[in-house]
mmCIF file of N, CA and C in Angstrom:
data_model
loop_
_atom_site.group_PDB
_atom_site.id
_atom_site.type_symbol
_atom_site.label_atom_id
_atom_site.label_comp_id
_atom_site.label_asym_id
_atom_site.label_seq_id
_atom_site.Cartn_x
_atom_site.Cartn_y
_atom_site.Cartn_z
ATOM 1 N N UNK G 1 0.772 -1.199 0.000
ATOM 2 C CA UNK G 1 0.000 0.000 0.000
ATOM 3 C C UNK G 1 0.818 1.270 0.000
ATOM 4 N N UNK G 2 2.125 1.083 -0.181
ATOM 5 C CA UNK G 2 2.860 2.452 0.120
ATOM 6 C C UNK G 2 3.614 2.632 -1.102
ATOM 7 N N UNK G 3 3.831 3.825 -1.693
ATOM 8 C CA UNK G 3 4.052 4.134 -3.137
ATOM 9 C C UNK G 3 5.657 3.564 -3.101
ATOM 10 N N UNK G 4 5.880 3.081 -4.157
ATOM 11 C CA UNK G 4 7.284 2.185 -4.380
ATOM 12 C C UNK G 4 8.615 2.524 -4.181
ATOM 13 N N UNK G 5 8.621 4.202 -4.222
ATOM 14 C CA UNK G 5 9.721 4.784 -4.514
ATOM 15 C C UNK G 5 10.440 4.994 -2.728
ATOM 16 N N UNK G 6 9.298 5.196 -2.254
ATOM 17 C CA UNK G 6 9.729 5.476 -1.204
ATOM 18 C C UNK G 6 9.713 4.267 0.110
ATOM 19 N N UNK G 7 9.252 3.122 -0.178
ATOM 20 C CA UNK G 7 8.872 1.654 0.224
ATOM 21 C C UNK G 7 10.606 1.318 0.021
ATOM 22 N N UNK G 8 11.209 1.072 -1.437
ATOM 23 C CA UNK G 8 12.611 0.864 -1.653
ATOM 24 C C UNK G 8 13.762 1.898 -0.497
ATOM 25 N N UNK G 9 13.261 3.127 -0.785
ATOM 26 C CA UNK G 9 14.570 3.895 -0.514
ATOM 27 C C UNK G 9 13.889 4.449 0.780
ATOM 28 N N UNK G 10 13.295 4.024 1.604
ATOM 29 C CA UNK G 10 12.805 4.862 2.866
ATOM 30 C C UNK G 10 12.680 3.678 3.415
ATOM 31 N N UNK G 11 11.632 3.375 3.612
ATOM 32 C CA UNK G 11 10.575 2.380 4.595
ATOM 33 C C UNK G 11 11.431 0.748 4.695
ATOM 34 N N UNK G 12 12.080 0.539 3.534
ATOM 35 C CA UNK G 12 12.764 -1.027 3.829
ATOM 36 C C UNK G 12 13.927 -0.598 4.432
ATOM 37 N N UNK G 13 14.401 0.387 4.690
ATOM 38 C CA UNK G 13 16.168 1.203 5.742
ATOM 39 C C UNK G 13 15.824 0.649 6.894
ATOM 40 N N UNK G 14 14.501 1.822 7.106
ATOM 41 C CA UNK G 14 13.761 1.854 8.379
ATOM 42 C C UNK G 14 13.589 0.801 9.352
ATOM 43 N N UNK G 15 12.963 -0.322 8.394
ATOM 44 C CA UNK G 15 12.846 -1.518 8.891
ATOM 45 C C UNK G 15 14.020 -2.698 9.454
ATOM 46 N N UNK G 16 15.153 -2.169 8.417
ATOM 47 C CA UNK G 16 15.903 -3.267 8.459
ATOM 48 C C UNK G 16 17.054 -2.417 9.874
ATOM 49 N N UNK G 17 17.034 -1.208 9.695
ATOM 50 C CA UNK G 17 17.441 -0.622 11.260
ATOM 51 C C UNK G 17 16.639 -0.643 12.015
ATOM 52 N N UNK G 18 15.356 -0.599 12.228
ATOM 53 C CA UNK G 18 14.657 -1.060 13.583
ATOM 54 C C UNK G 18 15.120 -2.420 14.383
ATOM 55 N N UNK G 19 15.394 -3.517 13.243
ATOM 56 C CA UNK G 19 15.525 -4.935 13.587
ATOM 57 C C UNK G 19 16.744 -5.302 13.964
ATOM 58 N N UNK G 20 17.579 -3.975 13.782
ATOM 59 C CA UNK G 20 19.251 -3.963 14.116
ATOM 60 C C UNK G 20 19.612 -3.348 15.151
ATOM 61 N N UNK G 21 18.359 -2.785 15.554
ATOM 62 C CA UNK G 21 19.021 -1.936 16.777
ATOM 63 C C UNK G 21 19.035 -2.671 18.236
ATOM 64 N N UNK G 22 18.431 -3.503 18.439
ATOM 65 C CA UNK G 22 18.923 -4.271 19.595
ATOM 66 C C UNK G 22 20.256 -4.821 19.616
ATOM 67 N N UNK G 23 20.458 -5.507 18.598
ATOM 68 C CA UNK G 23 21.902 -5.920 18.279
ATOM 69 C C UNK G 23 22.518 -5.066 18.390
ATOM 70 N N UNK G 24 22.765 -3.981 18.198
ATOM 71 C CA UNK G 24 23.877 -3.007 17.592
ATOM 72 C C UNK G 24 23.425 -2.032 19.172
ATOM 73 N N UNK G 25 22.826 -2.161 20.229
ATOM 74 C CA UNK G 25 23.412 -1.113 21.643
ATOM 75 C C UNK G 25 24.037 -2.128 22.349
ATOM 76 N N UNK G 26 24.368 -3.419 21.708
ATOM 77 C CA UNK G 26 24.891 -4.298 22.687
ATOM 78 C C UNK G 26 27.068 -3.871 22.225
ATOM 79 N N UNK G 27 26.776 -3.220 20.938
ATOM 80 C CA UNK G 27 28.347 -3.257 19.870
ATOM 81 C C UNK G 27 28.758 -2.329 20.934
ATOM 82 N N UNK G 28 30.071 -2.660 20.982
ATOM 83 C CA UNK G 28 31.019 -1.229 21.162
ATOM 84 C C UNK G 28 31.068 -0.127 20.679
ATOM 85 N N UNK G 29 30.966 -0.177 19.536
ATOM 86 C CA UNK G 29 31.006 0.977 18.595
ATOM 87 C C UNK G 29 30.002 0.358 17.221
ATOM 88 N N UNK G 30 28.673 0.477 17.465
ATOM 89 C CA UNK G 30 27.886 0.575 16.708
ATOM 90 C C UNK G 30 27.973 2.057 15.309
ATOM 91 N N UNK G 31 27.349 1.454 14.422
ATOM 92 C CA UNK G 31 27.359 2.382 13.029
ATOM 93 C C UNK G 31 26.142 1.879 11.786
ATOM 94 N N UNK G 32 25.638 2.489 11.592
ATOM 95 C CA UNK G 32 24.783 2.240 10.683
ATOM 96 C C UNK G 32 25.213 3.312 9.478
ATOM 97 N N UNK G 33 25.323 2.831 8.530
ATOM 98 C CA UNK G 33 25.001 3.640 7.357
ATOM 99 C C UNK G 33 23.871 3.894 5.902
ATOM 100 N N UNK G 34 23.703 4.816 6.025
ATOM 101 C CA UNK G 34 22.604 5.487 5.280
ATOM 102 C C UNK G 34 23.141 6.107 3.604
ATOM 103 N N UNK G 35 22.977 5.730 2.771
ATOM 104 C CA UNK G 35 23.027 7.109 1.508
ATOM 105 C C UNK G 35 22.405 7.354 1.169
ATOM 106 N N UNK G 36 22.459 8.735 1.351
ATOM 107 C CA UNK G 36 21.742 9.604 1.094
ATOM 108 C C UNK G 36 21.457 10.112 -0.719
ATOM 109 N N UNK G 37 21.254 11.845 -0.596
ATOM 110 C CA UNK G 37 21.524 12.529 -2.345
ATOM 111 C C UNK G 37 21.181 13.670 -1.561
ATOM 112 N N UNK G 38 22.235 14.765 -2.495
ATOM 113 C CA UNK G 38 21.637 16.017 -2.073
ATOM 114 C C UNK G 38 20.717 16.413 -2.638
ATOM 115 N N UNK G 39 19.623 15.786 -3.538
ATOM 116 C CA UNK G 39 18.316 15.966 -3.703
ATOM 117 C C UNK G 39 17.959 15.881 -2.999
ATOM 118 N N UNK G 40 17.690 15.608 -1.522
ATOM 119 C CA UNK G 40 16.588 15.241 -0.749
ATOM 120 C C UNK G 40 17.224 16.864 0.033
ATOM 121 N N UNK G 41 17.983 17.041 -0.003
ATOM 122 C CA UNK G 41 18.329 18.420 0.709
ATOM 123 C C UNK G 41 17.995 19.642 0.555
ATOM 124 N N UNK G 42 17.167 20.729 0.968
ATOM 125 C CA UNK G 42 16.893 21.975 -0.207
ATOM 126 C C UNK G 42 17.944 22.751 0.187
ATOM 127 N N UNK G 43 19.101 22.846 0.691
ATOM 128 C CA UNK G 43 19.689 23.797 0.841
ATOM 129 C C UNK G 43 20.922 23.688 -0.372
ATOM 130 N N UNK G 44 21.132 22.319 -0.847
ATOM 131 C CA UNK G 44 21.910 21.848 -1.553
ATOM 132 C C UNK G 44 21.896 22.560 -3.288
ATOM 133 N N UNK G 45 22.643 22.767 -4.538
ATOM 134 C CA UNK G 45 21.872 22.898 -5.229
ATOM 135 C C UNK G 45 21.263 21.797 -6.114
ATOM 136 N N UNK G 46 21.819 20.833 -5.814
ATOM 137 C CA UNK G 46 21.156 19.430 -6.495
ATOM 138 C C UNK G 46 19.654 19.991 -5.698
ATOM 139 N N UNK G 47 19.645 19.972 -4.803
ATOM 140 C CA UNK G 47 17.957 19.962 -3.750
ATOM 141 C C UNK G 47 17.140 20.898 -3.963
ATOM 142 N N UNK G 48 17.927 22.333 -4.019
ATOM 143 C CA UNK G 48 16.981 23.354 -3.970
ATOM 144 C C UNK G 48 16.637 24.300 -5.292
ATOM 145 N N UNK G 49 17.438 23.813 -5.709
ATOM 146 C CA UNK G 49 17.578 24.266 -7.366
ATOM 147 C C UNK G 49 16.770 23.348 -8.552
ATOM 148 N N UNK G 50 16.476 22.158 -7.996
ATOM 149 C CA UNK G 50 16.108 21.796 -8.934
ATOM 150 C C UNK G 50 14.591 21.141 -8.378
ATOM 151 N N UNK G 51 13.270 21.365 -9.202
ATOM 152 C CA UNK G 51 12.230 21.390 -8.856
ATOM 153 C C UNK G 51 11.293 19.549 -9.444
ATOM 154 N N UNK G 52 10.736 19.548 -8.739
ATOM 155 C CA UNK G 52 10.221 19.580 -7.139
ATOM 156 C C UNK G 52 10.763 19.778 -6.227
ATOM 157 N N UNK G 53 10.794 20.436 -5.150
ATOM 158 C CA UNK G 53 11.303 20.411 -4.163
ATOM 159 C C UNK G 53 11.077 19.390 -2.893
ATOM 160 N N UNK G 54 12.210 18.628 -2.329
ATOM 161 C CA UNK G 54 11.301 17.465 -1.175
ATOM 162 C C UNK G 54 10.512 18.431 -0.021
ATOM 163 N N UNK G 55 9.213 17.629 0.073
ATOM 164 C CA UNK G 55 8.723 18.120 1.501
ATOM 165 C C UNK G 55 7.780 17.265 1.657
ATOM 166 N N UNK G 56 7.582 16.819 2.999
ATOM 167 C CA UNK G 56 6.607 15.707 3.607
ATOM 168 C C UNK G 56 5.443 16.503 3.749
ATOM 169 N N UNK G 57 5.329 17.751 4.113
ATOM 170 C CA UNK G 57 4.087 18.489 4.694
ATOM 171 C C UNK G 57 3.931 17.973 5.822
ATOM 172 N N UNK G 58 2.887 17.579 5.954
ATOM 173 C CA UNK G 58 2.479 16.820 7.836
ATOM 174 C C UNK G 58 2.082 15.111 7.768
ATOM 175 N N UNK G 59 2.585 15.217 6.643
ATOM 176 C CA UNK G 59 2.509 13.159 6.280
ATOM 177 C C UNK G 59 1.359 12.920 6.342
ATOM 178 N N UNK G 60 0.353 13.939 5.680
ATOM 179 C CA UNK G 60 -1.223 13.704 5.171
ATOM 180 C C UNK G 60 -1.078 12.517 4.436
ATOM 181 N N UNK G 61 -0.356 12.048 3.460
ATOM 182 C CA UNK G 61 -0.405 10.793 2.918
ATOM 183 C C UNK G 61 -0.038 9.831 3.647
ATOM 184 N N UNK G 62 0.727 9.572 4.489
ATOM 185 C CA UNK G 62 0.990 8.868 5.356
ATOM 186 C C UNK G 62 -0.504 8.170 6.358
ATOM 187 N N UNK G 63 -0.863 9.484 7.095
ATOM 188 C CA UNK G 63 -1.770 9.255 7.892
ATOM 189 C C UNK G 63 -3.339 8.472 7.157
ATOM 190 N N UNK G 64 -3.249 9.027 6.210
ATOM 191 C CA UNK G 64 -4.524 8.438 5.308
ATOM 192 C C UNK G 64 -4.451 7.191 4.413
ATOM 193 N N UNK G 65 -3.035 6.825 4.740
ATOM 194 C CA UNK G 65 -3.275 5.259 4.446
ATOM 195 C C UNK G 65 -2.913 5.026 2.803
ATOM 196 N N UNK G 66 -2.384 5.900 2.293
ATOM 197 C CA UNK G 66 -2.243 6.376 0.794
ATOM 198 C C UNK G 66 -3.196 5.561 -0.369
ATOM 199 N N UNK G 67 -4.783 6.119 0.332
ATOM 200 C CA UNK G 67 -5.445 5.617 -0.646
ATOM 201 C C UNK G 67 -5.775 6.650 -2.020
ATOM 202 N N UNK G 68 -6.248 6.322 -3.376
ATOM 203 C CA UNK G 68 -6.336 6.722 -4.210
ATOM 204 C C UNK G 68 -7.248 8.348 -4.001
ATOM 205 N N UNK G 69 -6.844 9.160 -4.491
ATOM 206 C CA UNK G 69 -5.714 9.523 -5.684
ATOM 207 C C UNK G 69 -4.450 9.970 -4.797
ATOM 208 N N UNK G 70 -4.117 9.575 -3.359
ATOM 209 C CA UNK G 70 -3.097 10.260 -2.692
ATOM 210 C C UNK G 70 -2.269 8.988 -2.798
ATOM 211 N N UNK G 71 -1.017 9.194 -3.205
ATOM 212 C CA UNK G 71 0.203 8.180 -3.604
ATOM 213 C C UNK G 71 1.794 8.535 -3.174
ATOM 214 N N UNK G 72 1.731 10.270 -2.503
ATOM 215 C CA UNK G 72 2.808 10.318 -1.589
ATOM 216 C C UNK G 72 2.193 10.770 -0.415
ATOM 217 N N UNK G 73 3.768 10.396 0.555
ATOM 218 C CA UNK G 73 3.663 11.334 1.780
ATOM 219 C C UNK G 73 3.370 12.504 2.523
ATOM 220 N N UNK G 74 2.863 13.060 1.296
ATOM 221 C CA UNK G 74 2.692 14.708 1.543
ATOM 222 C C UNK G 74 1.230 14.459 1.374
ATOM 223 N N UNK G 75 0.601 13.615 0.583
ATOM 224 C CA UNK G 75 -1.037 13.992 0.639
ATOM 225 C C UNK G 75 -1.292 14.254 -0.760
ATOM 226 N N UNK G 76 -0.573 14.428 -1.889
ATOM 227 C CA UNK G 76 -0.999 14.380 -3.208
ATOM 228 C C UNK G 76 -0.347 13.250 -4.197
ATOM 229 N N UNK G 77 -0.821 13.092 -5.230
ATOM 230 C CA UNK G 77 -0.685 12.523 -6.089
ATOM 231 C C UNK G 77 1.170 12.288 -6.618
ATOM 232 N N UNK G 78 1.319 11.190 -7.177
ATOM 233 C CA UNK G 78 2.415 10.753 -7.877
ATOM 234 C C UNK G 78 3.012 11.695 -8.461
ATOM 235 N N UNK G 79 4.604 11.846 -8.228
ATOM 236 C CA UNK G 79 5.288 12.903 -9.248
ATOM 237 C C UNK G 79 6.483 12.093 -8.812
ATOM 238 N N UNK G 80 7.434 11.438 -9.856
ATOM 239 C CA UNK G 80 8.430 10.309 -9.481
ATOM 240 C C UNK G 80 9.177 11.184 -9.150
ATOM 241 N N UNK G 81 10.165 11.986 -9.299
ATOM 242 C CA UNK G 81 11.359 13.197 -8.922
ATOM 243 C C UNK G 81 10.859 13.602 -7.740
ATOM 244 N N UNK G 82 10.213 13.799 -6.952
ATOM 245 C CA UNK G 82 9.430 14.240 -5.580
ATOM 246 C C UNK G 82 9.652 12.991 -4.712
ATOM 247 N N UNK G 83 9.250 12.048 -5.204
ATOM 248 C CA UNK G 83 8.899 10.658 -4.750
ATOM 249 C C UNK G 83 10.047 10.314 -4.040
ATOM 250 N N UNK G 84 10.996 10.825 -5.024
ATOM 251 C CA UNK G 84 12.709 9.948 -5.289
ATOM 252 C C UNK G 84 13.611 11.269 -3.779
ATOM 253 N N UNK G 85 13.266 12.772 -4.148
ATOM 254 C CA UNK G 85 13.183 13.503 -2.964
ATOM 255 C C UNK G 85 13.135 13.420 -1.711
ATOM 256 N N UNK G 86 11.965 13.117 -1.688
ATOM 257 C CA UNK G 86 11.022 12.607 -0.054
ATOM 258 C C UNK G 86 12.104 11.461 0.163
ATOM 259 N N UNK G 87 11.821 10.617 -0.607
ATOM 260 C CA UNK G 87 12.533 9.435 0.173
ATOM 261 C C UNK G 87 13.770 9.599 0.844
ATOM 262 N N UNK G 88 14.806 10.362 0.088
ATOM 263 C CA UNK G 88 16.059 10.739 0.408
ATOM 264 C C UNK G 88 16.129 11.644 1.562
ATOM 265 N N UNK G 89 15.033 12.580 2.123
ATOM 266 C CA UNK G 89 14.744 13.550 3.164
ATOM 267 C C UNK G 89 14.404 12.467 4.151
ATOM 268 N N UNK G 90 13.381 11.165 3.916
ATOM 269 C CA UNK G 90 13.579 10.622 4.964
ATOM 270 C C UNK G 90 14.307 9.639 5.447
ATOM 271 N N UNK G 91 15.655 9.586 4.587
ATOM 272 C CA UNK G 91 17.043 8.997 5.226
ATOM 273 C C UNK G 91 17.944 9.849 5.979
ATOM 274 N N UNK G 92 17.920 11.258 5.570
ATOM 275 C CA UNK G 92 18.659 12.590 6.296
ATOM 276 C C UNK G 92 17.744 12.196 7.520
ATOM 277 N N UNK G 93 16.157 12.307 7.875
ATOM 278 C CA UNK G 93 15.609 12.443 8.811
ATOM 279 C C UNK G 93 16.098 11.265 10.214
ATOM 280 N N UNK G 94 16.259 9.945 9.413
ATOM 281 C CA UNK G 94 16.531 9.270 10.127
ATOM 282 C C UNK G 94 17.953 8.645 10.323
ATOM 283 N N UNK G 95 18.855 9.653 9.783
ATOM 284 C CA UNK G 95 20.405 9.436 9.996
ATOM 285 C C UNK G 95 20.263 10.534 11.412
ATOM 286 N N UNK G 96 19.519 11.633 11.486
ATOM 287 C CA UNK G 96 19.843 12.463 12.373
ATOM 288 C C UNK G 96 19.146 11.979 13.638
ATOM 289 N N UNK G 97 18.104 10.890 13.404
ATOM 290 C CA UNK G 97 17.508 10.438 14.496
ATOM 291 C C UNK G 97 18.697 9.671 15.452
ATOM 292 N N UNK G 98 18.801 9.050 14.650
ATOM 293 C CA UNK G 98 19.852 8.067 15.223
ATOM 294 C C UNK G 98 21.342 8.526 15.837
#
């Protein structure tokens, strides 16, 4: 149910570091790594220069279950370069979580 682009490059990270993190506060020196793109960055000019710009909004798509016609995270419709964006904003999001 979750649009593809961001299922690959977001949501399967997510998962596969959730399932690592017990293991990894037991390491000495735990590390996870993430890659990123400075597309997902707007300050970048790969990010901010070049349009779409990433933004989740308030994860209206998220919360609503991304039923039709809403297919991203933000609450509107499919735009693959956005898609590919977002996803990359929410690997920055969750490199800084961590």
């Amino acid at each position: 149910g979750h649009e593809q682009t961001m299922q690959i490059n977001y949501l399967s990270h997510f998962l596969m570091v959730s399932l690592l993190m017990e293991g990894m506060s037991l390491a000495k020196d735990p590390r996870i790594i993430l890659v990123g793109s400075v597309t997902g960055n707007d300050n970048t000019v790969g990010g901010g220069g070049v349009y779409p710009i990433a933004d989740l909004k308030q994860l209206e798509g998220l919360k609503a279950g991304f039923k039709n016609p809403i297919a991203m995270f933000d609450g509107y419709g499919f735009i693959g370069a956005k898609a590919y964006k977002d996803s990359k904003l929410c690997l920055m999001m969750l490199s800084n979580m961590l």
